[in-house]
Amino acid sequence: MNLGAGREISIKELSEKIAGLCGFKGSLDWDPTKPDGQPRRSLDVSRAKKLLGWSASTPLEEGLRRTIDWYRGQSTRSR
């Protein structure tokens, strides 16, 4: 069952959002001669809505920020 917002986002846009939220100062380089894989993602969330009555309530950027904060908290605990 797919869980998500059901809105499309390009892989490039998602990568740039994550890099920005992580404070990444480098560059993301894209090789247009090797476009293998999906250029964008969008989940069909109708099954979750139908069977569970569930729909996303957290905006993507907030969810990414919370996930990054959680991950950073986990990595400092394991040291």
N, CA, C and O atoms as a Maestro MAE file, in Angstrom:
{
 s_m_m2io_version
 :::
 2.0.0
}

f_m_ct {
 s_m_title
 :::
 protein
 m_atom[316] {
  # First column is atom index #
  i_m_mmod_type
  r_m_x_coord
  r_m_y_coord
  r_m_z_coord
  i_m_residue_number
  s_m_chain_name
  s_m_pdb_residue_name
  s_m_pdb_atom_name
  i_m_atomic_number
  :::
  1 25 0.851 -1.164 0.000 1 A "MET " " N  " 7
  2 3 0.000 0.000 0.000 1 A "MET " " CA " 6
  3 2 0.898 1.228 0.000 1 A "MET " " C  " 6
  4 15 1.822 1.318 0.809 1 A "MET " " O  " 8
  5 25 0.642 2.164 -0.886 2 A "ASN " " N  " 7
  6 3 1.429 3.389 -0.959 2 A "ASN " " CA " 6
  7 2 0.914 4.422 0.038 2 A "ASN " " C  " 6
  8 15 -0.286 4.682 0.122 2 A "ASN " " O  " 8
  9 25 1.827 4.995 0.778 3 A "LEU " " N  " 7
  10 3 1.499 6.100 1.667 3 A "LEU " " CA " 6
  11 2 2.309 7.300 1.217 3 A "LEU " " C  " 6
  12 15 3.529 7.213 1.080 3 A "LEU " " O  " 8
  13 25 1.658 8.386 0.993 4 A "GLY " " N  " 7
  14 3 2.307 9.609 0.533 4 A "GLY " " CA " 6
  15 2 1.241 10.656 0.326 4 A "GLY " " C  " 6
  16 15 0.085 10.475 0.710 4 A "GLY " " O  " 8
  17 25 1.642 11.748 -0.283 5 A "ALA " " N  " 7
  18 3 0.715 12.860 -0.485 5 A "ALA " " CA " 6
  19 2 -0.066 12.747 -1.785 5 A "ALA " " C  " 6
  20 15 -1.076 13.426 -1.970 5 A "ALA " " O  " 8
  21 25 0.405 11.881 -2.693 6 A "GLY " " N  " 7
  22 3 -0.280 11.747 -3.972 6 A "GLY " " CA " 6
  23 2 -0.004 12.889 -4.929 6 A "GLY " " C  " 6
  24 15 -0.715 13.066 -5.919 6 A "GLY " " O  " 8
  25 25 1.032 13.667 -4.632 7 A "ARG " " N  " 7
  26 3 1.432 14.762 -5.520 7 A "ARG " " CA " 6
  27 2 2.770 14.424 -6.156 7 A "ARG " " C  " 6
  28 15 3.637 13.823 -5.522 7 A "ARG " " O  " 8
  29 25 2.928 14.810 -7.400 8 A "GLU " " N  " 7
  30 3 4.145 14.484 -8.137 8 A "GLU " " CA " 6
  31 2 5.256 15.467 -7.812 8 A "GLU " " C  " 6
  32 15 5.021 16.661 -7.628 8 A "GLU " " O  " 8
  33 25 6.477 14.936 -7.745 9 A "ILE " " N  " 7
  34 3 7.667 15.773 -7.576 9 A "ILE " " CA " 6
  35 2 8.787 15.135 -8.388 9 A "ILE " " C  " 6
  36 15 8.924 13.913 -8.430 9 A "ILE " " O  " 8
  37 25 9.582 15.977 -9.028 10 A "SER " " N  " 7
  38 3 10.695 15.426 -9.801 10 A "SER " " CA " 6
  39 2 11.792 14.982 -8.844 10 A "SER " " C  " 6
  40 15 11.927 15.518 -7.744 10 A "SER " " O  " 8
  41 25 12.569 14.002 -9.273 11 A "ILE " " N  " 7
  42 3 13.679 13.508 -8.472 11 A "ILE " " CA " 6
  43 2 14.683 14.643 -8.237 11 A "ILE " " C  " 6
  44 15 15.260 14.756 -7.156 11 A "ILE " " O  " 8
  45 25 14.881 15.466 -9.243 12 A "LYS " " N  " 7
  46 3 15.799 16.602 -9.111 12 A "LYS " " CA " 6
  47 2 15.301 17.582 -8.055 12 A "LYS " " C  " 6
  48 15 16.072 18.020 -7.201 12 A "LYS " " O  " 8
  49 25 14.023 17.926 -8.108 13 A "GLU " " N  " 7
  50 3 13.463 18.860 -7.131 13 A "GLU " " CA " 6
  51 2 13.552 18.293 -5.717 13 A "GLU " " C  " 6
  52 15 13.891 19.013 -4.779 13 A "GLU " " O  " 8
  53 25 13.247 17.000 -5.561 14 A "LEU " " N  " 7
  54 3 13.328 16.356 -4.258 14 A "LEU " " CA " 6
  55 2 14.770 16.362 -3.740 14 A "LEU " " C  " 6
  56 15 15.014 16.648 -2.568 14 A "LEU " " O  " 8
  57 25 15.708 16.049 -4.613 15 A "SER " " N  " 7
  58 3 17.127 16.050 -4.226 15 A "SER " " CA " 6
  59 2 17.573 17.438 -3.779 15 A "SER " " C  " 6
  60 15 18.301 17.579 -2.797 15 A "SER " " O  " 8
  61 25 17.135 18.448 -4.499 16 A "GLU " " N  " 7
  62 3 17.501 19.817 -4.149 16 A "GLU " " CA " 6
  63 2 16.882 20.233 -2.812 16 A "GLU " " C  " 6
  64 15 17.523 20.925 -2.021 16 A "GLU " " O  " 8
  65 25 15.645 19.816 -2.558 17 A "LYS " " N  " 7
  66 3 15.001 20.114 -1.273 17 A "LYS " " CA " 6
  67 2 15.777 19.471 -0.124 17 A "LYS " " C  " 6
  68 15 16.063 20.120 0.882 17 A "LYS " " O  " 8
  69 25 16.111 18.199 -0.281 18 A "ILE " " N  " 7
  70 3 16.840 17.475 0.769 18 A "ILE " " CA " 6
  71 2 18.209 18.108 0.990 18 A "ILE " " C  " 6
  72 15 18.617 18.313 2.133 18 A "ILE " " O  " 8
  73 25 18.916 18.418 -0.084 19 A "ALA " " N  " 7
  74 3 20.238 19.046 0.039 19 A "ALA " " CA " 6
  75 2 20.133 20.370 0.786 19 A "ALA " " C  " 6
  76 15 20.950 20.654 1.661 19 A "ALA " " O  " 8
  77 25 19.143 21.171 0.452 20 A "GLY " " N  " 7
  78 3 18.956 22.459 1.119 20 A "GLY " " CA " 6
  79 2 18.650 22.296 2.597 20 A "GLY " " C  " 6
  80 15 19.215 23.003 3.431 20 A "GLY " " O  " 8
  81 25 17.766 21.375 2.925 21 A "LEU " " N  " 7
  82 3 17.400 21.151 4.326 21 A "LEU " " CA " 6
  83 2 18.551 20.584 5.141 21 A "LEU " " C  " 6
  84 15 18.621 20.794 6.352 21 A "LEU " " O  " 8
  85 25 19.453 19.865 4.480 22 A "CYS " " N  " 7
  86 3 20.623 19.292 5.166 22 A "CYS " " CA " 6
  87 2 21.760 20.300 5.287 22 A "CYS " " C  " 6
  88 15 22.736 20.059 5.998 22 A "CYS " " O  " 8
  89 25 21.635 21.419 4.597 23 A "GLY " " N  " 7
  90 3 22.708 22.403 4.613 23 A "GLY " " CA " 6
  91 2 23.864 22.039 3.698 23 A "GLY " " C  " 6
  92 15 24.981 22.525 3.876 23 A "GLY " " O  " 8
  93 25 23.596 21.181 2.716 24 A "PHE " " N  " 7
  94 3 24.627 20.754 1.765 24 A "PHE " " CA " 6
  95 2 25.058 21.942 0.918 24 A "PHE " " C  " 6
  96 15 24.224 22.591 0.286 24 A "PHE " " O  " 8
  97 25 26.357 22.230 0.900 25 A "LYS " " N  " 7
  98 3 26.884 23.392 0.164 25 A "LYS " " CA " 6
  99 2 27.518 23.012 -1.172 25 A "LYS " " C  " 6
  100 15 27.926 23.891 -1.931 25 A "LYS " " O  " 8
  101 25 27.605 21.731 -1.465 26 A "GLY " " N  " 7
  102 3 28.202 21.289 -2.723 26 A "GLY " " CA " 6
  103 2 27.228 21.457 -3.874 26 A "GLY " " C  " 6
  104 15 26.209 22.137 -3.753 26 A "GLY " " O  " 8
  105 25 27.552 20.839 -4.974 27 A "SER " " N  " 7
  106 3 26.663 20.921 -6.129 27 A "SER " " CA " 6
  107 2 26.106 19.530 -6.441 27 A "SER " " C  " 6
  108 15 26.750 18.509 -6.203 27 A "SER " " O  " 8
  109 25 24.913 19.531 -6.970 28 A "LEU " " N  " 7
  110 3 24.297 18.293 -7.450 28 A "LEU " " CA " 6
  111 2 24.472 18.289 -8.958 28 A "LEU " " C  " 6
  112 15 23.973 19.178 -9.648 28 A "LEU " " O  " 8
  113 25 25.160 17.318 -9.456 29 A "ASP " " N  " 7
  114 3 25.438 17.243 -10.887 29 A "ASP " " CA " 6
  115 2 24.549 16.201 -11.531 29 A "ASP " " C  " 6
  116 15 24.419 15.090 -11.017 29 A "ASP " " O  " 8
  117 25 23.943 16.542 -12.637 30 A "TRP " " N  " 7
  118 3 23.025 15.663 -13.362 30 A "TRP " " CA " 6
  119 2 23.619 15.362 -14.722 30 A "TRP " " C  " 6
  120 15 24.067 16.271 -15.421 30 A "TRP " " O  " 8
  121 25 23.627 14.115 -15.097 31 A "ASP " " N  " 7
  122 3 24.149 13.689 -16.386 31 A "ASP " " CA " 6
  123 2 22.960 13.348 -17.285 31 A "ASP " " C  " 6
  124 15 22.411 12.249 -17.197 31 A "ASP " " O  " 8
  125 25 22.565 14.279 -18.144 32 A "PRO " " N  " 7
  126 3 21.390 14.053 -18.995 32 A "PRO " " CA " 6
  127 2 21.591 12.951 -20.042 32 A "PRO " " C  " 6
  128 15 20.630 12.532 -20.686 32 A "PRO " " O  " 8
  129 25 22.835 12.479 -20.218 33 A "THR " " N  " 7
  130 3 23.071 11.398 -21.177 33 A "THR " " CA " 6
  131 2 22.742 10.044 -20.565 33 A "THR " " C  " 6
  132 15 22.732 9.034 -21.268 33 A "THR " " O  " 8
  133 25 22.475 10.014 -19.272 34 A "LYS " " N  " 7
  134 3 22.161 8.755 -18.587 34 A "LYS " " CA " 6
  135 2 20.839 8.874 -17.822 34 A "LYS " " C  " 6
  136 15 20.811 8.744 -16.599 34 A "LYS " " O  " 8
  137 25 19.774 9.116 -18.532 35 A "PRO " " N  " 7
  138 3 18.483 9.279 -17.846 35 A "PRO " " CA " 6
  139 2 17.829 7.939 -17.524 35 A "PRO " " C  " 6
  140 15 16.694 7.686 -17.928 35 A "PRO " " O  " 8
  141 25 18.547 7.079 -16.796 36 A "ASP " " N  " 7
  142 3 17.937 5.786 -16.508 36 A "ASP " " CA " 6
  143 2 17.240 5.872 -15.143 36 A "ASP " " C  " 6
  144 15 17.798 6.412 -14.187 36 A "ASP " " O  " 8
  145 25 16.084 5.366 -15.067 37 A "GLY " " N  " 7
  146 3 15.272 5.496 -13.865 37 A "GLY " " CA " 6
  147 2 14.114 6.450 -14.096 37 A "GLY " " C  " 6
  148 15 13.945 6.994 -15.188 37 A "GLY " " O  " 8
  149 25 13.333 6.640 -13.070 38 A "GLN " " N  " 7
  150 3 12.171 7.514 -13.189 38 A "GLN " " CA " 6
  151 2 12.572 8.957 -12.944 38 A "GLN " " C  " 6
  152 15 13.237 9.250 -11.950 38 A "GLN " " O  " 8
  153 25 12.183 9.862 -13.824 39 A "PRO " " N  " 7
  154 3 12.529 11.269 -13.617 39 A "PRO " " CA " 6
  155 2 11.675 11.941 -12.543 39 A "PRO " " C  " 6
  156 15 12.050 13.000 -12.039 39 A "PRO " " O  " 8
  157 25 10.546 11.353 -12.186 40 A "ARG " " N  " 7
  158 3 9.665 11.915 -11.169 40 A "ARG " " CA " 6
  159 2 8.904 10.815 -10.472 40 A "ARG " " C  " 6
  160 15 8.814 9.691 -10.965 40 A "ARG " " O  " 8
  161 25 8.357 11.150 -9.320 41 A "ARG " " N  " 7
  162 3 7.605 10.176 -8.526 41 A "ARG " " CA " 6
  163 2 6.261 10.753 -8.125 41 A "ARG " " C  " 6
  164 15 6.138 11.935 -7.805 41 A "ARG " " O  " 8
  165 25 5.272 9.899 -8.150 42 A "SER " " N  " 7
  166 3 3.958 10.235 -7.622 42 A "SER " " CA " 6
  167 2 3.293 8.922 -7.229 42 A "SER " " C  " 6
  168 15 3.196 8.003 -8.042 42 A "SER " " O  " 8
  169 25 2.840 8.836 -5.994 43 A "LEU " " N  " 7
  170 3 2.208 7.612 -5.516 43 A "LEU " " CA " 6
  171 2 0.700 7.686 -5.688 43 A "LEU " " C  " 6
  172 15 0.089 8.740 -5.513 43 A "LEU " " O  " 8
  173 25 0.113 6.554 -6.034 44 A "ASP " " N  " 7
  174 3 -1.342 6.431 -6.049 44 A "ASP " " CA " 6
  175 2 -1.752 6.056 -4.633 44 A "ASP " " C  " 6
  176 15 -1.545 4.922 -4.200 44 A "ASP " " O  " 8
  177 25 -2.325 6.997 -3.921 45 A "VAL " " N  " 7
  178 3 -2.658 6.789 -2.508 45 A "VAL " " CA " 6
  179 2 -4.144 6.484 -2.303 45 A "VAL " " C  " 6
  180 15 -4.633 6.522 -1.174 45 A "VAL " " O  " 8
  181 25 -4.854 6.186 -3.375 46 A "SER " " N  " 7
  182 3 -6.295 5.957 -3.281 46 A "SER " " CA " 6
  183 2 -6.632 4.736 -2.422 46 A "SER " " C  " 6
  184 15 -7.660 4.725 -1.744 46 A "SER " " O  " 8
  185 25 -5.791 3.725 -2.443 47 A "ARG " " N  " 7
  186 3 -6.059 2.517 -1.651 47 A "ARG " " CA " 6
  187 2 -5.986 2.819 -0.147 47 A "ARG " " C  " 6
  188 15 -6.823 2.351 0.625 47 A "ARG " " O  " 8
  189 25 -4.996 3.592 0.257 48 A "ALA " " N  " 7
  190 3 -4.874 3.967 1.669 48 A "ALA " " CA " 6
  191 2 -6.076 4.791 2.103 48 A "ALA " " C  " 6
  192 15 -6.594 4.617 3.207 48 A "ALA " " O  " 8
  193 25 -6.510 5.677 1.243 49 A "LYS " " N  " 7
  194 3 -7.676 6.503 1.562 49 A "LYS " " CA " 6
  195 2 -8.925 5.636 1.682 49 A "LYS " " C  " 6
  196 15 -9.720 5.801 2.608 49 A "LYS " " O  " 8
  197 25 -9.093 4.706 0.730 50 A "LYS " " N  " 7
  198 3 -10.282 3.860 0.698 50 A "LYS " " CA " 6
  199 2 -10.321 2.872 1.870 50 A "LYS " " C  " 6
  200 15 -11.339 2.757 2.552 50 A "LYS " " O  " 8
  201 25 -9.209 2.159 2.101 51 A "LEU " " N  " 7
  202 3 -9.194 1.098 3.100 51 A "LEU " " CA " 6
  203 2 -8.941 1.585 4.528 51 A "LEU " " C  " 6
  204 15 -9.455 1.013 5.489 51 A "LEU " " O  " 8
  205 25 -8.148 2.643 4.653 52 A "LEU " " N  " 7
  206 3 -7.768 3.106 5.979 52 A "LEU " " CA " 6
  207 2 -8.361 4.457 6.351 52 A "LEU " " C  " 6
  208 15 -8.317 4.870 7.510 52 A "LEU " " O  " 8
  209 25 -8.918 5.144 5.350 53 A "GLY " " N  " 7
  210 3 -9.387 6.504 5.598 53 A "GLY " " CA " 6
  211 2 -8.228 7.453 5.878 53 A "GLY " " C  " 6
  212 15 -8.403 8.492 6.516 53 A "GLY " " O  " 8
  213 25 -7.034 7.085 5.393 54 A "TRP " " N  " 7
  214 3 -5.816 7.829 5.689 54 A "TRP " " CA " 6
  215 2 -5.447 8.736 4.530 54 A "TRP " " C  " 6
  216 15 -5.541 8.340 3.368 54 A "TRP " " O  " 8
  217 25 -5.031 9.943 4.844 55 A "SER " " N  " 7
  218 3 -4.429 10.825 3.849 55 A "SER " " CA " 6
  219 2 -3.351 11.650 4.555 55 A "SER " " C  " 6
  220 15 -3.442 11.914 5.754 55 A "SER " " O  " 8
  221 25 -2.358 12.041 3.813 56 A "ALA " " N  " 7
  222 3 -1.224 12.766 4.385 56 A "ALA " " CA " 6
  223 2 -1.668 14.106 4.950 56 A "ALA " " C  " 6
  224 15 -2.476 14.816 4.353 56 A "ALA " " O  " 8
  225 25 -1.123 14.434 6.112 57 A "SER " " N  " 7
  226 3 -1.439 15.725 6.711 57 A "SER " " CA " 6
  227 2 -0.188 16.563 6.947 57 A "SER " " C  " 6
  228 15 -0.283 17.729 7.329 57 A "SER " " O  " 8
  229 25 0.981 15.975 6.720 58 A "THR " " N  " 7
  230 3 2.244 16.688 6.913 58 A "THR " " CA " 6
  231 2 2.775 17.136 5.558 58 A "THR " " C  " 6
  232 15 2.953 16.307 4.666 58 A "THR " " O  " 8
  233 25 3.030 18.425 5.387 59 A "PRO " " N  " 7
  234 3 3.622 18.893 4.124 59 A "PRO " " CA " 6
  235 2 4.993 18.245 3.888 59 A "PRO " " C  " 6
  236 15 5.713 17.945 4.841 59 A "PRO " " O  " 8
  237 25 5.343 18.035 2.637 60 A "LEU " " N  " 7
  238 3 6.588 17.349 2.279 60 A "LEU " " CA " 6
  239 2 7.799 17.968 2.960 60 A "LEU " " C  " 6
  240 15 8.586 17.254 3.582 60 A "LEU " " O  " 8
  241 25 7.964 19.275 2.856 61 A "GLU " " N  " 7
  242 3 9.156 19.910 3.410 61 A "GLU " " CA " 6
  243 2 9.247 19.714 4.925 61 A "GLU " " C  " 6
  244 15 10.335 19.480 5.453 61 A "GLU " " O  " 8
  245 25 8.136 19.807 5.616 62 A "GLU " " N  " 7
  246 3 8.132 19.586 7.062 62 A "GLU " " CA " 6
  247 2 8.495 18.126 7.381 62 A "GLU " " C  " 6
  248 15 9.268 17.865 8.302 62 A "GLU " " O  " 8
  249 25 7.944 17.195 6.630 63 A "GLY " " N  " 7
  250 3 8.257 15.784 6.835 63 A "GLY " " CA " 6
  251 2 9.719 15.485 6.585 63 A "GLY " " C  " 6
  252 15 10.338 14.723 7.328 63 A "GLY " " O  " 8
  253 25 10.279 16.085 5.539 64 A "LEU " " N  " 7
  254 3 11.706 15.905 5.265 64 A "LEU " " CA " 6
  255 2 12.538 16.476 6.404 64 A "LEU " " C  " 6
  256 15 13.489 15.842 6.861 64 A "LEU " " O  " 8
  257 25 12.184 17.673 6.863 65 A "ARG " " N  " 7
  258 3 12.920 18.312 7.951 65 A "ARG " " CA " 6
  259 2 12.866 17.450 9.217 65 A "ARG " " C  " 6
  260 15 13.886 17.255 9.879 65 A "ARG " " O  " 8
  261 25 11.695 16.944 9.548 66 A "ARG " " N  " 7
  262 3 11.560 16.108 10.740 66 A "ARG " " CA " 6
  263 2 12.354 14.809 10.602 66 A "ARG " " C  " 6
  264 15 12.957 14.343 11.569 66 A "ARG " " O  " 8
  265 25 12.353 14.225 9.403 67 A "THR " " N  " 7
  266 3 13.117 12.998 9.160 67 A "THR " " CA " 6
  267 2 14.614 13.256 9.289 67 A "THR " " C  " 6
  268 15 15.330 12.459 9.895 67 A "THR " " O  " 8
  269 25 15.086 14.352 8.730 68 A "ILE " " N  " 7
  270 3 16.511 14.709 8.824 68 A "ILE " " CA " 6
  271 2 16.886 14.943 10.283 68 A "ILE " " C  " 6
  272 15 17.925 14.464 10.737 68 A "ILE " " O  " 8
  273 25 16.058 15.671 11.020 69 A "ASP " " N  " 7
  274 3 16.331 15.913 12.438 69 A "ASP " " CA " 6
  275 2 16.370 14.600 13.220 69 A "ASP " " C  " 6
  276 15 17.244 14.405 14.065 69 A "ASP " " O  " 8
  277 25 15.427 13.706 12.939 70 A "TRP " " N  " 7
  278 3 15.405 12.403 13.604 70 A "TRP " " CA " 6
  279 2 16.688 11.626 13.301 70 A "TRP " " C  " 6
  280 15 17.328 11.085 14.203 70 A "TRP " " O  " 8
  281 25 17.051 11.581 12.016 71 A "TYR " " N  " 7
  282 3 18.244 10.835 11.603 71 A "TYR " " CA " 6
  283 2 19.495 11.393 12.292 71 A "TYR " " C  " 6
  284 15 20.328 10.633 12.788 71 A "TYR " " O  " 8
  285 25 19.616 12.702 12.319 72 A "ARG " " N  " 7
  286 3 20.782 13.315 12.966 72 A "ARG " " CA " 6
  287 2 20.799 12.981 14.449 72 A "ARG " " C  " 6
  288 15 21.869 12.761 15.016 72 A "ARG " " O  " 8
  289 25 19.649 12.939 15.081 73 A "GLY " " N  " 7
  290 3 19.562 12.558 16.485 73 A "GLY " " CA " 6
  291 2 19.979 11.119 16.707 73 A "GLY " " C  " 6
  292 15 20.613 10.805 17.714 73 A "GLY " " O  " 8
  293 25 19.631 10.237 15.777 74 A "GLN " " N  " 7
  294 3 20.012 8.831 15.887 74 A "GLN " " CA " 6
  295 2 21.512 8.657 15.715 74 A "GLN " " C  " 6
  296 15 22.132 7.876 16.437 74 A "GLN " " O  " 8
  297 25 22.095 9.367 14.778 75 A "SER " " N  " 7
  298 3 23.523 9.176 14.493 75 A "SER " " CA " 6
  299 2 24.380 9.712 15.643 75 A "SER " " C  " 6
  300 15 25.485 9.215 15.855 75 A "SER " " O  " 8
  301 25 23.902 10.711 16.388 76 A "THR " " N  " 7
  302 3 24.697 11.194 17.519 76 A "THR " " CA " 6
  303 2 24.561 10.249 18.712 76 A "THR " " C  " 6
  304 15 25.461 10.196 19.550 76 A "THR " " O  " 8
  305 25 23.477 9.516 18.808 77 A "ARG " " N  " 7
  306 3 23.298 8.552 19.909 77 A "ARG " " CA " 6
  307 2 24.171 7.324 19.745 77 A "ARG " " C  " 6
  308 15 24.565 6.707 20.735 77 A "ARG " " O  " 8
  309 25 24.478 6.961 18.515 78 A "SER " " N  " 7
  310 3 25.235 5.722 18.277 78 A "SER " " CA " 6
  311 2 26.738 5.919 18.381 78 A "SER " " C  " 6
  312 15 27.489 4.953 18.247 78 A "SER " " O  " 8
  313 25 27.190 7.121 18.611 79 A "ARG " " N  " 7
  314 3 28.648 7.371 18.708 79 A "ARG " " CA " 6
  315 2 29.162 7.095 20.066 79 A "ARG " " C  " 6
  316 15 30.357 7.253 20.318 79 A "ARG " " O  " 8
  :::
 }
 m_bond[315] {
  # First column is bond index #
  i_m_from
  i_m_to
  i_m_order
  :::
  1 1 2 1
  2 2 3 1
  3 3 4 2
  4 3 5 1
  5 5 6 1
  6 6 7 1
  7 7 8 2
  8 7 9 1
  9 9 10 1
  10 10 11 1
  11 11 12 2
  12 11 13 1
  13 13 14 1
  14 14 15 1
  15 15 16 2
  16 15 17 1
  17 17 18 1
  18 18 19 1
  19 19 20 2
  20 19 21 1
  21 21 22 1
  22 22 23 1
  23 23 24 2
  24 23 25 1
  25 25 26 1
  26 26 27 1
  27 27 28 2
  28 27 29 1
  29 29 30 1
  30 30 31 1
  31 31 32 2
  32 31 33 1
  33 33 34 1
  34 34 35 1
  35 35 36 2
  36 35 37 1
  37 37 38 1
  38 38 39 1
  39 39 40 2
  40 39 41 1
  41 41 42 1
  42 42 43 1
  43 43 44 2
  44 43 45 1
  45 45 46 1
  46 46 47 1
  47 47 48 2
  48 47 49 1
  49 49 50 1
  50 50 51 1
  51 51 52 2
  52 51 53 1
  53 53 54 1
  54 54 55 1
  55 55 56 2
  56 55 57 1
  57 57 58 1
  58 58 59 1
  59 59 60 2
  60 59 61 1
  61 61 62 1
  62 62 63 1
  63 63 64 2
  64 63 65 1
  65 65 66 1
  66 66 67 1
  67 67 68 2
  68 67 69 1
  69 69 70 1
  70 70 71 1
  71 71 72 2
  72 71 73 1
  73 73 74 1
  74 74 75 1
  75 75 76 2
  76 75 77 1
  77 77 78 1
  78 78 79 1
  79 79 80 2
  80 79 81 1
  81 81 82 1
  82 82 83 1
  83 83 84 2
  84 83 85 1
  85 85 86 1
  86 86 87 1
  87 87 88 2
  88 87 89 1
  89 89 90 1
  90 90 91 1
  91 91 92 2
  92 91 93 1
  93 93 94 1
  94 94 95 1
  95 95 96 2
  96 95 97 1
  97 97 98 1
  98 98 99 1
  99 99 100 2
  100 99 101 1
  101 101 102 1
  102 102 103 1
  103 103 104 2
  104 103 105 1
  105 105 106 1
  106 106 107 1
  107 107 108 2
  108 107 109 1
  109 109 110 1
  110 110 111 1
  111 111 112 2
  112 111 113 1
  113 113 114 1
  114 114 115 1
  115 115 116 2
  116 115 117 1
  117 117 118 1
  118 118 119 1
  119 119 120 2
  120 119 121 1
  121 121 122 1
  122 122 123 1
  123 123 124 2
  124 123 125 1
  125 125 126 1
  126 126 127 1
  127 127 128 2
  128 127 129 1
  129 129 130 1
  130 130 131 1
  131 131 132 2
  132 131 133 1
  133 133 134 1
  134 134 135 1
  135 135 136 2
  136 135 137 1
  137 137 138 1
  138 138 139 1
  139 139 140 2
  140 139 141 1
  141 141 142 1
  142 142 143 1
  143 143 144 2
  144 143 145 1
  145 145 146 1
  146 146 147 1
  147 147 148 2
  148 147 149 1
  149 149 150 1
  150 150 151 1
  151 151 152 2
  152 151 153 1
  153 153 154 1
  154 154 155 1
  155 155 156 2
  156 155 157 1
  157 157 158 1
  158 158 159 1
  159 159 160 2
  160 159 161 1
  161 161 162 1
  162 162 163 1
  163 163 164 2
  164 163 165 1
  165 165 166 1
  166 166 167 1
  167 167 168 2
  168 167 169 1
  169 169 170 1
  170 170 171 1
  171 171 172 2
  172 171 173 1
  173 173 174 1
  174 174 175 1
  175 175 176 2
  176 175 177 1
  177 177 178 1
  178 178 179 1
  179 179 180 2
  180 179 181 1
  181 181 182 1
  182 182 183 1
  183 183 184 2
  184 183 185 1
  185 185 186 1
  186 186 187 1
  187 187 188 2
  188 187 189 1
  189 189 190 1
  190 190 191 1
  191 191 192 2
  192 191 193 1
  193 193 194 1
  194 194 195 1
  195 195 196 2
  196 195 197 1
  197 197 198 1
  198 198 199 1
  199 199 200 2
  200 199 201 1
  201 201 202 1
  202 202 203 1
  203 203 204 2
  204 203 205 1
  205 205 206 1
  206 206 207 1
  207 207 208 2
  208 207 209 1
  209 209 210 1
  210 210 211 1
  211 211 212 2
  212 211 213 1
  213 213 214 1
  214 214 215 1
  215 215 216 2
  216 215 217 1
  217 217 218 1
  218 218 219 1
  219 219 220 2
  220 219 221 1
  221 221 222 1
  222 222 223 1
  223 223 224 2
  224 223 225 1
  225 225 226 1
  226 226 227 1
  227 227 228 2
  228 227 229 1
  229 229 230 1
  230 230 231 1
  231 231 232 2
  232 231 233 1
  233 233 234 1
  234 234 235 1
  235 235 236 2
  236 235 237 1
  237 237 238 1
  238 238 239 1
  239 239 240 2
  240 239 241 1
  241 241 242 1
  242 242 243 1
  243 243 244 2
  244 243 245 1
  245 245 246 1
  246 246 247 1
  247 247 248 2
  248 247 249 1
  249 249 250 1
  250 250 251 1
  251 251 252 2
  252 251 253 1
  253 253 254 1
  254 254 255 1
  255 255 256 2
  256 255 257 1
  257 257 258 1
  258 258 259 1
  259 259 260 2
  260 259 261 1
  261 261 262 1
  262 262 263 1
  263 263 264 2
  264 263 265 1
  265 265 266 1
  266 266 267 1
  267 267 268 2
  268 267 269 1
  269 269 270 1
  270 270 271 1
  271 271 272 2
  272 271 273 1
  273 273 274 1
  274 274 275 1
  275 275 276 2
  276 275 277 1
  277 277 278 1
  278 278 279 1
  279 279 280 2
  280 279 281 1
  281 281 282 1
  282 282 283 1
  283 283 284 2
  284 283 285 1
  285 285 286 1
  286 286 287 1
  287 287 288 2
  288 287 289 1
  289 289 290 1
  290 290 291 1
  291 291 292 2
  292 291 293 1
  293 293 294 1
  294 294 295 1
  295 295 296 2
  296 295 297 1
  297 297 298 1
  298 298 299 1
  299 299 300 2
  300 299 301 1
  301 301 302 1
  302 302 303 1
  303 303 304 2
  304 303 305 1
  305 305 306 1
  306 306 307 1
  307 307 308 2
  308 307 309 1
  309 309 310 1
  310 310 311 1
  311 311 312 2
  312 311 313 1
  313 313 314 1
  314 314 315 1
  315 315 316 2
  :::
 }
}
